[in-house]
Amino acid sequence: MNSALRTAWLKTLWPVAALLGAALLIGLLTQHVWMALALTAIAIVAWQLWQLRTLLGHLNTRSTPRAPEGGGIWNEIIRVLSRRHHAARARKKRLVSMLRVYGHAGASFPDAVVVISGERNEIEWFNDAATALLGLAYPRDVGSSLDSHLMHLSVPGWLNRDDAQDSLPDEASPVDANIRLALKLFSYTDSARILIARDVSKLMHLEQVRHDFVANVSHELRTPLTVLHGYLDLLDDEEDPERSRMFTEMRQQSLRMNHLVEDLLTLSRLEAQEPSDEDVVSMPFMLAALRREAEALSGGQHVIRVSDDAHVDLWGSNKELHSAFSNLISNAVRYTPKHGEIDIQFRREGEGAALSVRDSGYGIPSAQIPRITERFYRVSNSRSRELGGTGLGLSIVKHVLNNHGASLEIESDVGKGSTFTCHLSAHRIVPRRPLSTAE
Ligand code: ADP
């Protein structure tokens, strides 16, 4: 008990004791001891009840009780109450001003921010940008379900999917289809989530301009290159070894440019996600073709093994999948020194399947693995050019696999080799057709 409380207690107990003492004295003098004591006790209880009533009055009011001057336990209680009230009001003021700051920050956010809760995705709060980008109106839409405002998403029911944490990179705004939105959803309590919609129209436009530019330039380069290459094939001067060497070099370089242009066009087509012809891809044929290509490229300098334990075929674009797998195999051959080993393995993996290409080649430093699927990223520029690489092979692989809902896993040890694995999910698996005799 602190000293103020002890003093207050004493200031309350002493008068009570003094009153009872006086009552006892008067009782002894008047010979009505019990009567005097009882009347005094009733008076004391009445006084305390009165104080209780005053206290209740203070507790019931919203305004801060005025701190009384006098001593005694009741005054002390009211003083404590008053102090607490003051502190609570100051805290509330601070919280309100903090909330206002956060509210302003959220409201002035350039991205649309919507707080939703419950299974119905009820809208609890949104900022001004949500009005501009998602067409939400205040107060009309507070309490309504966000689902009804996002009916045209490319992934139906995205808000209620378990994997809705994955963002949607390019969606039309419900306000104007020309506004492109990137959507992201975060959980911040068990039941509440925040949707953030960012206007990416400019970015998408720039991306489209870049894509069209690359596609057009590659297309325009194709014809002159074919003509050049054709004439170079005819030209040679076998009499003059120096000139012959120059023609050979020119032919090699024009071939390289041809590959580059072809790879750029393939990548453009894949990026545009133009629907490709999908059908059953016969894996025995695919693996046989891959083996032939690997052997031709290796020229007998590597040990090449192909195993097929999956006994299923795939559903997809034969051309695209062949291009992806053969890029991996061509890399394995080119980045593995003479007498190295290359294993091509097709196997089941849970409900899906995996095609892996393992080599015992140079390997890739682990810090560079995350970047090697970027366009023109090479671990060693000189080695890649020397070996006829365009720097686009793995980008093509990544895009093909993306278009097939598959993923690429890369494991590598410098000096020991690398394994590139394509993981294909169950919906890409089809039972293998028995090979006909004609086949
Ligand atoms: P490139 O045409 O240069 O081979 P890719 O996109 O196919 O381009 O590969 C990117 C880079 O990744 C290559 O330049 C090479 O450095 C590295 N790389 C790819 N595959 C392998 C591999 N099997 N072993 C070692 N390095 C590899």
CSV table of C-alpha atoms and ligand atoms in Angstrom, one decimal:
chain,number,residue,atom,x,y,z
A,1,MET,CA,0.0,0.0,0.0
A,2,ASN,CA,1.5,3.4,-0.9
A,3,SER,CA,1.8,6.2,1.6
A,4,ALA,CA,-1.0,8.3,0.1
A,5,LEU,CA,-3.4,5.3,0.6
A,6,ARG,CA,-2.1,4.6,4.1
A,7,THR,CA,-2.7,8.3,5.1
A,8,ALA,CA,-6.2,8.2,3.5
A,9,TRP,CA,-7.0,5.0,5.4
A,10,LEU,CA,-5.8,6.6,8.7
A,11,LYS,CA,-7.8,9.8,7.9
A,12,THR,CA,-10.9,7.6,7.5
A,13,LEU,CA,-10.4,5.2,10.4
A,14,TRP,CA,-9.5,7.8,13.0
A,15,PRO,CA,-12.7,9.8,12.7
A,16,VAL,CA,-14.7,6.6,12.8
A,17,ALA,CA,-12.8,5.5,15.9
A,18,ALA,CA,-13.2,8.9,17.5
A,19,LEU,CA,-17.0,8.9,16.7
A,20,LEU,CA,-17.4,5.5,18.3
A,21,GLY,CA,-15.3,6.5,21.3
A,22,ALA,CA,-17.5,9.7,21.7
A,23,ALA,CA,-20.7,7.6,21.4
A,24,LEU,CA,-19.3,5.2,24.0
A,25,LEU,CA,-18.6,8.1,26.4
A,26,ILE,CA,-22.0,9.6,25.8
A,27,GLY,CA,-23.6,6.2,26.3
A,28,LEU,CA,-21.8,5.7,29.6
A,29,LEU,CA,-22.9,9.2,30.8
A,30,THR,CA,-26.5,8.7,29.7
A,31,GLN,CA,-26.5,5.0,30.6
A,32,HIS,CA,-27.6,4.1,27.1
A,33,VAL,CA,-24.4,2.6,25.8
A,34,TRP,CA,-25.9,0.4,23.1
A,35,MET,CA,-28.3,3.0,21.9
A,36,ALA,CA,-25.5,5.6,21.5
A,37,LEU,CA,-23.2,3.1,19.7
A,38,ALA,CA,-26.0,1.9,17.4
A,39,LEU,CA,-27.1,5.4,16.4
A,40,THR,CA,-23.4,6.3,15.7
A,41,ALA,CA,-22.9,3.2,13.7
A,42,ILE,CA,-26.0,3.9,11.6
A,43,ALA,CA,-24.8,7.4,11.0
A,44,ILE,CA,-21.4,6.1,9.9
A,45,VAL,CA,-22.9,3.5,7.6
A,46,ALA,CA,-25.3,6.1,6.1
A,47,TRP,CA,-22.3,8.4,5.5
A,48,GLN,CA,-20.4,5.6,3.7
A,49,LEU,CA,-23.5,4.8,1.6
A,50,TRP,CA,-23.7,8.4,0.6
A,51,GLN,CA,-20.0,8.3,-0.4
A,52,LEU,CA,-20.7,5.1,-2.4
A,53,ARG,CA,-23.6,6.8,-4.2
A,54,THR,CA,-21.3,9.8,-5.1
A,55,LEU,CA,-18.7,7.3,-6.3
A,56,LEU,CA,-21.2,5.5,-8.5
A,57,GLY,CA,-22.2,8.9,-9.9
A,58,HIS,CA,-18.6,9.5,-10.9
A,59,LEU,CA,-18.3,6.0,-12.4
A,60,ASN,CA,-21.4,6.6,-14.5
A,61,THR,CA,-20.4,9.8,-16.1
A,62,ARG,CA,-18.2,10.0,-19.3
A,63,SER,CA,-16.5,13.1,-18.1
A,64,THR,CA,-13.4,13.0,-16.0
A,65,PRO,CA,-14.2,13.2,-12.3
A,66,ARG,CA,-12.8,16.4,-10.7
A,67,ALA,CA,-10.0,15.4,-8.2
A,68,PRO,CA,-11.4,16.4,-4.8
A,69,GLU,CA,-9.2,18.3,-2.4
A,70,GLY,CA,-9.9,16.6,1.0
A,71,GLY,CA,-8.4,13.5,2.7
A,72,GLY,CA,-10.1,10.2,3.4
A,73,ILE,CA,-10.4,7.0,1.5
A,74,TRP,CA,-13.4,8.1,-0.6
A,75,ASN,CA,-11.6,11.2,-1.9
A,76,GLU,CA,-8.5,9.1,-2.6
A,77,ILE,CA,-10.6,6.6,-4.6
A,78,ILE,CA,-12.0,9.4,-6.7
A,79,ARG,CA,-8.5,10.9,-7.1
A,80,VAL,CA,-7.3,7.5,-8.4
A,81,LEU,CA,-10.3,7.3,-10.7
A,82,SER,CA,-9.6,10.7,-12.0
A,83,ARG,CA,-6.0,10.0,-12.7
A,84,ARG,CA,-6.9,6.8,-14.6
A,85,HIS,CA,-9.5,8.6,-16.6
A,86,HIS,CA,-7.0,11.2,-17.6
A,87,ALA,CA,-4.5,8.6,-18.6
A,88,ALA,CA,-7.1,6.6,-20.6
A,89,ARG,CA,-8.2,9.7,-22.4
A,90,ALA,CA,-4.6,10.6,-23.4
A,91,ARG,CA,-4.0,7.1,-24.6
A,92,LYS,CA,-7.3,7.1,-26.6
A,93,LYS,CA,-6.3,10.5,-28.2
A,94,ARG,CA,-2.9,9.1,-29.1
A,95,LEU,CA,-4.5,6.0,-30.7
A,96,VAL,CA,-7.1,8.0,-32.6
A,97,SER,CA,-4.3,10.3,-34.0
A,98,MET,CA,-2.2,7.2,-34.9
A,99,LEU,CA,-5.3,5.6,-36.6
A,100,ARG,CA,-5.9,8.8,-38.5
A,101,VAL,CA,-2.3,8.8,-39.7
A,102,TYR,CA,-2.6,5.1,-40.9
A,103,GLY,CA,-6.0,5.9,-42.4
A,104,HIS,CA,-4.5,8.8,-44.4
A,105,ALA,CA,-1.5,6.7,-45.4
A,106,GLY,CA,-3.8,3.9,-46.6
A,107,ALA,CA,-6.1,6.3,-48.3
A,108,SER,CA,-3.3,8.1,-50.2
A,109,PHE,CA,-1.7,4.8,-51.3
A,110,PRO,CA,-1.5,4.7,-55.1
A,111,ASP,CA,-2.5,1.0,-55.1
A,112,ALA,CA,-6.1,-0.1,-54.3
A,113,VAL,CA,-6.2,-1.5,-50.8
A,114,VAL,CA,-9.3,-3.5,-49.7
A,115,VAL,CA,-9.7,-5.1,-46.3
A,116,ILE,CA,-12.1,-8.1,-46.5
A,117,SER,CA,-13.2,-10.6,-43.9
A,118,GLY,CA,-15.2,-13.8,-43.5
A,119,GLU,CA,-16.1,-16.5,-45.9
A,120,ARG,CA,-18.2,-14.1,-48.0
A,121,ASN,CA,-15.1,-11.8,-48.4
A,122,GLU,CA,-17.1,-8.9,-47.0
A,123,ILE,CA,-15.6,-5.5,-47.6
A,124,GLU,CA,-14.7,-3.8,-44.4
A,125,TRP,CA,-12.6,-0.9,-45.6
A,126,PHE,CA,-11.0,0.4,-48.8
A,127,ASN,CA,-9.1,3.4,-50.0
A,128,ASP,CA,-9.7,6.0,-52.7
A,129,ALA,CA,-7.6,4.1,-55.2
A,130,ALA,CA,-10.0,1.2,-54.8
A,131,THR,CA,-12.8,3.4,-56.1
A,132,ALA,CA,-10.7,4.4,-59.1
A,133,LEU,CA,-9.3,1.0,-59.9
A,134,LEU,CA,-12.0,-1.5,-58.7
A,135,GLY,CA,-15.1,0.8,-58.8
A,136,LEU,CA,-15.9,0.4,-55.1
A,137,ALA,CA,-18.2,3.2,-53.7
A,138,TYR,CA,-18.3,4.4,-50.2
A,139,PRO,CA,-20.6,3.7,-48.2
A,140,ARG,CA,-22.6,1.6,-50.8
A,141,ASP,CA,-20.1,-1.3,-51.0
A,142,VAL,CA,-19.0,-1.5,-47.3
A,143,GLY,CA,-20.3,-4.9,-46.1
A,144,SER,CA,-20.9,-6.2,-49.6
A,145,SER,CA,-19.0,-9.2,-50.9
A,146,LEU,CA,-15.9,-8.4,-52.9
A,147,ASP,CA,-16.5,-11.5,-55.1
A,148,SER,CA,-19.3,-9.7,-56.9
A,149,HIS,CA,-16.9,-6.9,-57.9
A,150,LEU,CA,-14.2,-9.3,-59.2
A,151,MET,CA,-16.4,-11.6,-61.3
A,152,HIS,CA,-14.2,-11.4,-64.4
A,153,LEU,CA,-10.9,-12.6,-63.1
A,154,SER,CA,-8.9,-15.0,-65.3
A,155,VAL,CA,-8.9,-17.5,-62.4
A,156,PRO,CA,-12.6,-18.0,-61.3
A,157,GLY,CA,-13.1,-18.0,-57.5
A,158,TRP,CA,-9.5,-16.8,-57.0
A,159,LEU,CA,-10.4,-15.0,-53.8
A,160,ASN,CA,-11.5,-18.3,-52.2
A,161,ARG,CA,-8.7,-20.5,-53.5
A,162,ASP,CA,-6.1,-21.8,-51.0
A,163,ASP,CA,-3.3,-20.7,-53.3
A,164,ALA,CA,-4.8,-17.2,-53.7
A,165,GLN,CA,-1.6,-16.0,-52.1
A,166,ASP,CA,-0.1,-16.3,-55.6
A,167,SER,CA,-0.7,-13.1,-57.3
A,168,LEU,CA,-2.6,-12.5,-60.5
A,169,PRO,CA,-0.2,-10.5,-62.7
A,170,ASP,CA,-2.5,-9.1,-65.3
A,171,GLU,CA,-6.2,-8.7,-64.9
A,172,ALA,CA,-8.7,-6.2,-66.5
A,173,SER,CA,-10.1,-3.6,-64.1
A,174,PRO,CA,-13.9,-3.9,-63.6
A,175,VAL,CA,-14.0,-0.1,-64.2
A,176,ASP,CA,-12.2,-0.1,-67.6
A,177,ALA,CA,-10.8,-3.1,-69.4
A,178,ASN,CA,-7.9,-1.0,-70.6
A,179,ILE,CA,-6.7,-0.6,-67.0
A,180,ARG,CA,-4.5,-3.7,-66.3
A,181,LEU,CA,-4.2,-4.7,-62.6
A,182,ALA,CA,-1.8,-6.9,-60.7
A,183,LEU,CA,-3.7,-8.4,-57.8
A,184,LYS,CA,-2.2,-9.7,-54.5
A,185,LEU,CA,-3.9,-11.1,-51.5
A,186,PHE,CA,-2.5,-11.2,-47.9
A,187,SER,CA,-3.9,-12.7,-44.7
A,188,TYR,CA,-3.3,-10.5,-41.7
A,189,THR,CA,-5.5,-12.3,-39.1
A,190,ASP,CA,-7.3,-15.6,-39.2
A,191,SER,CA,-10.4,-14.2,-40.8
A,192,ALA,CA,-9.3,-10.9,-42.4
A,193,ARG,CA,-7.3,-10.4,-45.6
A,194,ILE,CA,-6.1,-7.5,-47.6
A,195,LEU,CA,-6.3,-7.3,-51.4
A,196,ILE,CA,-3.9,-5.0,-53.1
A,197,ALA,CA,-4.5,-4.1,-56.8
A,198,ARG,CA,-1.7,-2.2,-58.6
A,199,ASP,CA,-2.2,-0.4,-61.9
A,200,VAL,CA,0.3,-2.1,-64.2
A,201,SER,CA,-1.2,-0.8,-67.5
A,202,LYS,CA,2.0,1.3,-68.4
A,203,LEU,CA,4.2,-1.6,-67.5
A,204,MET,CA,2.2,-4.0,-69.6
A,205,HIS,CA,2.2,-1.5,-72.5
A,206,LEU,CA,6.0,-1.2,-72.3
A,207,GLU,CA,6.3,-5.0,-72.1
A,208,GLN,CA,4.1,-5.3,-75.2
A,209,VAL,CA,6.2,-2.7,-77.1
A,210,ARG,CA,9.4,-4.6,-76.1
A,211,HIS,CA,7.9,-7.8,-77.2
A,212,ASP,CA,6.6,-6.5,-80.5
A,213,PHE,CA,9.9,-4.8,-81.2
A,214,VAL,CA,11.9,-8.0,-80.6
A,215,ALA,CA,9.4,-10.1,-82.6
A,216,ASN,CA,9.4,-7.6,-85.6
A,217,VAL,CA,13.2,-7.1,-85.7
A,218,SER,CA,13.7,-10.9,-85.5
A,219,HIS,CA,11.2,-11.4,-88.3
A,220,GLU,CA,12.7,-8.7,-90.5
A,221,LEU,CA,16.2,-10.2,-90.0
A,222,ARG,CA,15.1,-13.7,-91.0
A,223,THR,CA,14.8,-13.1,-94.8
A,224,PRO,CA,18.1,-11.2,-95.3
A,225,LEU,CA,19.9,-13.8,-93.2
A,226,THR,CA,18.5,-16.7,-95.2
A,227,VAL,CA,19.6,-15.0,-98.5
A,228,LEU,CA,23.1,-14.3,-97.0
A,229,HIS,CA,23.4,-17.8,-95.8
A,230,GLY,CA,22.3,-19.2,-99.1
A,231,TYR,CA,24.9,-17.3,-101.1
A,232,LEU,CA,27.6,-18.0,-98.6
A,233,ASP,CA,26.9,-21.7,-99.0
A,234,LEU,CA,27.5,-21.3,-102.8
A,235,LEU,CA,30.6,-19.2,-102.3
A,236,ASP,CA,33.9,-20.8,-101.5
A,237,ASP,CA,37.3,-20.5,-102.8
A,238,GLU,CA,39.0,-23.9,-102.4
A,239,GLU,CA,42.0,-22.7,-104.2
A,240,ASP,CA,42.9,-20.0,-101.7
A,241,PRO,CA,43.0,-21.6,-98.2
A,242,GLU,CA,42.9,-18.1,-96.5
A,243,ARG,CA,39.7,-17.1,-98.3
A,244,SER,CA,38.2,-20.6,-97.8
A,245,ARG,CA,38.8,-20.2,-94.0
A,246,MET,CA,37.1,-16.7,-94.2
A,247,PHE,CA,34.1,-18.2,-95.9
A,248,THR,CA,33.8,-21.0,-93.4
A,249,GLU,CA,33.9,-18.5,-90.6
A,250,MET,CA,31.3,-16.3,-92.3
A,251,ARG,CA,29.0,-19.3,-92.8
A,252,GLN,CA,29.4,-20.3,-89.1
A,253,GLN,CA,28.6,-16.7,-87.9
A,254,SER,CA,25.6,-16.4,-90.2
A,255,LEU,CA,24.4,-19.8,-88.9
A,256,ARG,CA,24.8,-18.5,-85.4
A,257,MET,CA,22.8,-15.4,-86.2
A,258,ASN,CA,20.1,-17.6,-87.8
A,259,HIS,CA,19.9,-19.6,-84.5
A,260,LEU,CA,19.7,-16.4,-82.5
A,261,VAL,CA,16.8,-15.1,-84.7
A,262,GLU,CA,15.0,-18.4,-84.6
A,263,ASP,CA,15.4,-18.6,-80.8
A,264,LEU,CA,14.1,-15.0,-80.4
A,265,LEU,CA,11.1,-15.7,-82.5
A,266,THR,CA,10.4,-18.9,-80.6
A,267,LEU,CA,10.7,-17.0,-77.3
A,268,SER,CA,8.3,-14.3,-78.6
A,269,ARG,CA,5.8,-16.9,-79.6
A,270,LEU,CA,6.0,-18.5,-76.2
A,271,GLU,CA,5.8,-15.2,-74.3
A,272,ALA,CA,2.7,-14.3,-76.2
A,273,GLN,CA,1.2,-17.6,-74.9
A,274,GLU,CA,-0.4,-18.1,-78.3
A,275,PRO,CA,-2.4,-21.3,-77.9
A,276,SER,CA,-0.4,-24.1,-79.4
A,277,ASP,CA,-1.7,-27.4,-80.8
A,278,GLU,CA,-1.9,-29.8,-77.9
A,279,ASP,CA,-2.1,-33.6,-78.4
A,280,VAL,CA,-0.7,-36.8,-77.1
A,281,VAL,CA,3.1,-36.6,-77.1
A,282,SER,CA,4.5,-40.1,-77.7
A,283,MET,CA,7.4,-40.3,-75.3
A,284,PRO,CA,9.1,-43.4,-76.9
A,285,PHE,CA,9.4,-41.3,-80.1
A,286,MET,CA,10.4,-38.2,-78.3
A,287,LEU,CA,13.1,-40.0,-76.3
A,288,ALA,CA,14.4,-41.8,-79.5
A,289,ALA,CA,14.6,-38.4,-81.3
A,290,LEU,CA,16.4,-36.8,-78.3
A,291,ARG,CA,18.9,-39.6,-78.2
A,292,ARG,CA,19.6,-39.3,-82.0
A,293,GLU,CA,20.1,-35.5,-81.6
A,294,ALA,CA,22.3,-35.9,-78.5
A,295,GLU,CA,24.5,-38.5,-80.3
A,296,ALA,CA,24.7,-36.3,-83.5
A,297,LEU,CA,25.7,-33.3,-81.4
A,298,SER,CA,28.2,-35.3,-79.3
A,299,GLY,CA,29.8,-36.9,-82.3
A,300,GLY,CA,30.6,-40.0,-80.2
A,301,GLN,CA,32.5,-38.0,-77.6
A,302,HIS,CA,30.1,-38.7,-74.7
A,303,VAL,CA,28.5,-41.7,-73.1
A,304,ILE,CA,24.8,-41.1,-73.6
A,305,ARG,CA,22.1,-43.1,-71.7
A,306,VAL,CA,18.4,-42.9,-72.1
A,307,SER,CA,16.0,-44.6,-69.7
A,308,ASP,CA,12.2,-44.7,-69.7
A,309,ASP,CA,10.6,-46.0,-66.6
A,310,ALA,CA,7.4,-43.9,-66.7
A,311,HIS,CA,5.5,-46.0,-69.3
A,312,VAL,CA,3.2,-43.0,-69.9
A,313,ASP,CA,2.9,-40.4,-72.6
A,314,LEU,CA,2.4,-36.6,-72.1
A,315,TRP,CA,-0.4,-34.3,-73.2
A,316,GLY,CA,1.0,-31.0,-74.6
A,317,SER,CA,2.6,-29.4,-77.6
A,318,ASN,CA,4.9,-31.8,-79.2
A,319,LYS,CA,6.9,-29.0,-80.9
A,320,GLU,CA,7.3,-27.0,-77.7
A,321,LEU,CA,8.2,-29.9,-75.4
A,322,HIS,CA,10.7,-31.2,-78.0
A,323,SER,CA,12.2,-27.7,-78.2
A,324,ALA,CA,12.5,-27.6,-74.3
A,325,PHE,CA,13.9,-31.1,-73.8
A,326,SER,CA,16.4,-30.7,-76.8
A,327,ASN,CA,17.6,-27.4,-75.4
A,328,LEU,CA,18.4,-29.2,-72.1
A,329,ILE,CA,20.2,-32.0,-73.9
A,330,SER,CA,22.1,-29.7,-76.2
A,331,ASN,CA,23.3,-27.8,-73.1
A,332,ALA,CA,24.3,-31.1,-71.4
A,333,VAL,CA,26.4,-32.1,-74.5
A,334,ARG,CA,27.9,-28.7,-75.0
A,335,TYR,CA,28.8,-28.1,-71.3
A,336,THR,CA,30.3,-31.5,-70.7
A,337,PRO,CA,33.9,-32.2,-71.8
A,338,LYS,CA,34.9,-35.2,-73.9
A,339,HIS,CA,34.2,-38.7,-72.4
A,340,GLY,CA,31.7,-37.2,-70.0
A,341,GLU,CA,28.3,-38.9,-69.2
A,342,ILE,CA,24.8,-37.8,-70.1
A,343,ASP,CA,21.8,-39.5,-68.6
A,344,ILE,CA,18.3,-38.7,-69.9
A,345,GLN,CA,15.7,-40.2,-67.6
A,346,PHE,CA,11.9,-40.2,-67.9
A,347,ARG,CA,10.1,-41.5,-64.8
A,348,ARG,CA,6.9,-41.3,-62.8
A,349,GLU,CA,6.8,-38.9,-59.9
A,350,GLY,CA,3.7,-39.3,-57.7
A,351,GLU,CA,0.7,-38.8,-60.0
A,352,GLY,CA,2.9,-36.8,-62.4
A,353,ALA,CA,6.1,-37.5,-64.3
A,354,ALA,CA,9.6,-36.0,-64.5
A,355,LEU,CA,12.1,-35.8,-67.3
A,356,SER,CA,15.6,-35.2,-66.1
A,357,VAL,CA,18.9,-34.5,-68.0
A,358,ARG,CA,22.0,-35.2,-65.9
A,359,ASP,CA,25.5,-34.5,-67.1
A,360,SER,CA,28.9,-34.9,-65.6
A,361,GLY,CA,30.1,-31.5,-67.0
A,362,TYR,CA,31.4,-28.2,-65.9
A,363,GLY,CA,28.5,-27.5,-63.5
A,364,ILE,CA,27.1,-24.1,-62.5
A,365,PRO,CA,28.1,-22.0,-59.4
A,366,SER,CA,25.1,-22.1,-57.0
A,367,ALA,CA,24.9,-18.3,-56.8
A,368,GLN,CA,24.2,-18.2,-60.6
A,369,ILE,CA,21.6,-20.9,-60.7
A,370,PRO,CA,18.7,-18.6,-60.0
A,371,ARG,CA,19.7,-16.4,-63.0
A,372,ILE,CA,20.5,-18.8,-65.7
A,373,THR,CA,17.0,-19.0,-67.1
A,374,GLU,CA,17.1,-15.2,-67.8
A,375,ARG,CA,17.5,-14.1,-71.4
A,376,PHE,CA,21.1,-13.9,-72.4
A,377,TYR,CA,22.4,-14.8,-69.0
A,378,ARG,CA,25.5,-17.0,-69.3
A,379,VAL,CA,27.8,-18.3,-66.6
A,380,SER,CA,30.7,-17.9,-69.0
A,381,ASN,CA,30.2,-15.7,-72.0
A,382,SER,CA,33.2,-16.9,-73.9
A,383,ARG,CA,32.5,-20.6,-73.3
A,384,SER,CA,28.8,-20.2,-74.4
A,385,ARG,CA,29.8,-18.3,-77.6
A,386,GLU,CA,32.6,-20.7,-78.4
A,387,LEU,CA,30.1,-23.6,-78.1
A,388,GLY,CA,27.5,-21.8,-80.3
A,389,GLY,CA,25.1,-20.8,-77.6
A,390,THR,CA,22.5,-18.1,-78.0
A,391,GLY,CA,21.9,-17.5,-74.3
A,392,LEU,CA,18.2,-18.1,-74.9
A,393,GLY,CA,17.9,-21.9,-74.5
A,394,LEU,CA,16.9,-22.0,-70.9
A,395,SER,CA,14.5,-19.1,-71.2
A,396,ILE,CA,12.8,-21.1,-73.9
A,397,VAL,CA,12.7,-24.1,-71.6
A,398,LYS,CA,11.2,-22.1,-68.8
A,399,HIS,CA,8.5,-20.6,-71.0
A,400,VAL,CA,7.6,-24.0,-72.5
A,401,LEU,CA,7.3,-25.5,-69.0
A,402,ASN,CA,5.3,-22.5,-67.8
A,403,ASN,CA,2.9,-22.9,-70.7
A,404,HIS,CA,2.5,-26.6,-69.7
A,405,GLY,CA,2.0,-25.8,-66.0
A,406,ALA,CA,5.3,-27.6,-65.3
A,407,SER,CA,8.4,-26.5,-63.5
A,408,LEU,CA,12.2,-26.7,-63.9
A,409,GLU,CA,14.5,-27.8,-61.1
A,410,ILE,CA,18.2,-27.2,-61.4
A,411,GLU,CA,20.9,-28.9,-59.3
A,412,SER,CA,24.5,-28.5,-60.0
A,413,ASP,CA,28.0,-28.9,-58.5
A,414,VAL,CA,30.9,-27.1,-60.1
A,415,GLY,CA,33.3,-29.6,-61.6
A,416,LYS,CA,30.9,-32.5,-61.1
A,417,GLY,CA,27.9,-31.8,-63.3
A,418,SER,CA,24.3,-30.6,-63.4
A,419,THR,CA,20.8,-32.1,-63.4
A,420,PHE,CA,17.9,-30.3,-65.0
A,421,THR,CA,14.6,-31.8,-64.1
A,422,CYS,CA,11.2,-31.0,-65.7
A,423,HIS,CA,8.4,-31.8,-63.3
A,424,LEU,CA,5.1,-32.4,-65.1
A,425,SER,CA,1.9,-32.6,-63.1
A,426,ALA,CA,-0.8,-35.3,-63.2
A,427,HIS,CA,-3.0,-33.5,-65.7
A,428,ARG,CA,-0.3,-33.8,-68.3
A,429,ILE,CA,-0.1,-37.6,-68.0
A,430,VAL,CA,-1.9,-39.9,-70.5
A,431,PRO,CA,-1.7,-43.7,-70.6
A,432,ARG,CA,0.8,-44.9,-73.2
A,433,ARG,CA,-0.7,-46.1,-76.5
A,434,PRO,CA,0.6,-49.5,-77.5
A,435,LEU,CA,3.0,-49.0,-80.4
A,436,SER,CA,1.6,-50.2,-83.7
A,437,THR,CA,3.7,-52.3,-85.9
A,438,ALA,CA,3.8,-49.5,-88.5
A,439,GLU,CA,5.3,-47.3,-85.8
B,1,ADP,P1,23.4,-20.9,-74.0
B,1,ADP,O1,22.9,-20.8,-75.4
B,1,ADP,O2,24.4,-19.9,-73.7
B,1,ADP,O3,23.8,-22.3,-73.6
B,1,ADP,P2,21.2,-21.2,-72.2
B,1,ADP,O4,20.1,-20.3,-71.8
B,1,ADP,O5,20.8,-22.6,-72.7
B,1,ADP,O6,22.2,-20.4,-73.1
B,1,ADP,O7,22.0,-21.5,-70.8
B,1,ADP,C1,22.4,-20.3,-70.1
B,1,ADP,C2,23.7,-20.6,-69.4
B,1,ADP,O8,23.6,-21.6,-68.4
B,1,ADP,C3,24.8,-21.1,-70.3
B,1,ADP,O9,25.5,-20.1,-71.0
B,1,ADP,C4,25.7,-21.9,-69.4
B,1,ADP,O10,26.6,-21.0,-68.8
B,1,ADP,C5,24.7,-22.4,-68.3
B,1,ADP,N1,24.3,-23.8,-68.5
B,1,ADP,C6,23.2,-24.2,-69.1
B,1,ADP,N2,23.2,-25.6,-69.1
B,1,ADP,C7,24.3,-26.0,-68.5
B,1,ADP,C8,24.8,-27.3,-68.2
B,1,ADP,N3,24.2,-28.4,-68.5
B,1,ADP,N4,26.1,-27.3,-67.6
B,1,ADP,C9,26.7,-26.2,-67.3
B,1,ADP,N5,26.2,-25.0,-67.5
B,1,ADP,C10,25.1,-24.8,-68.1
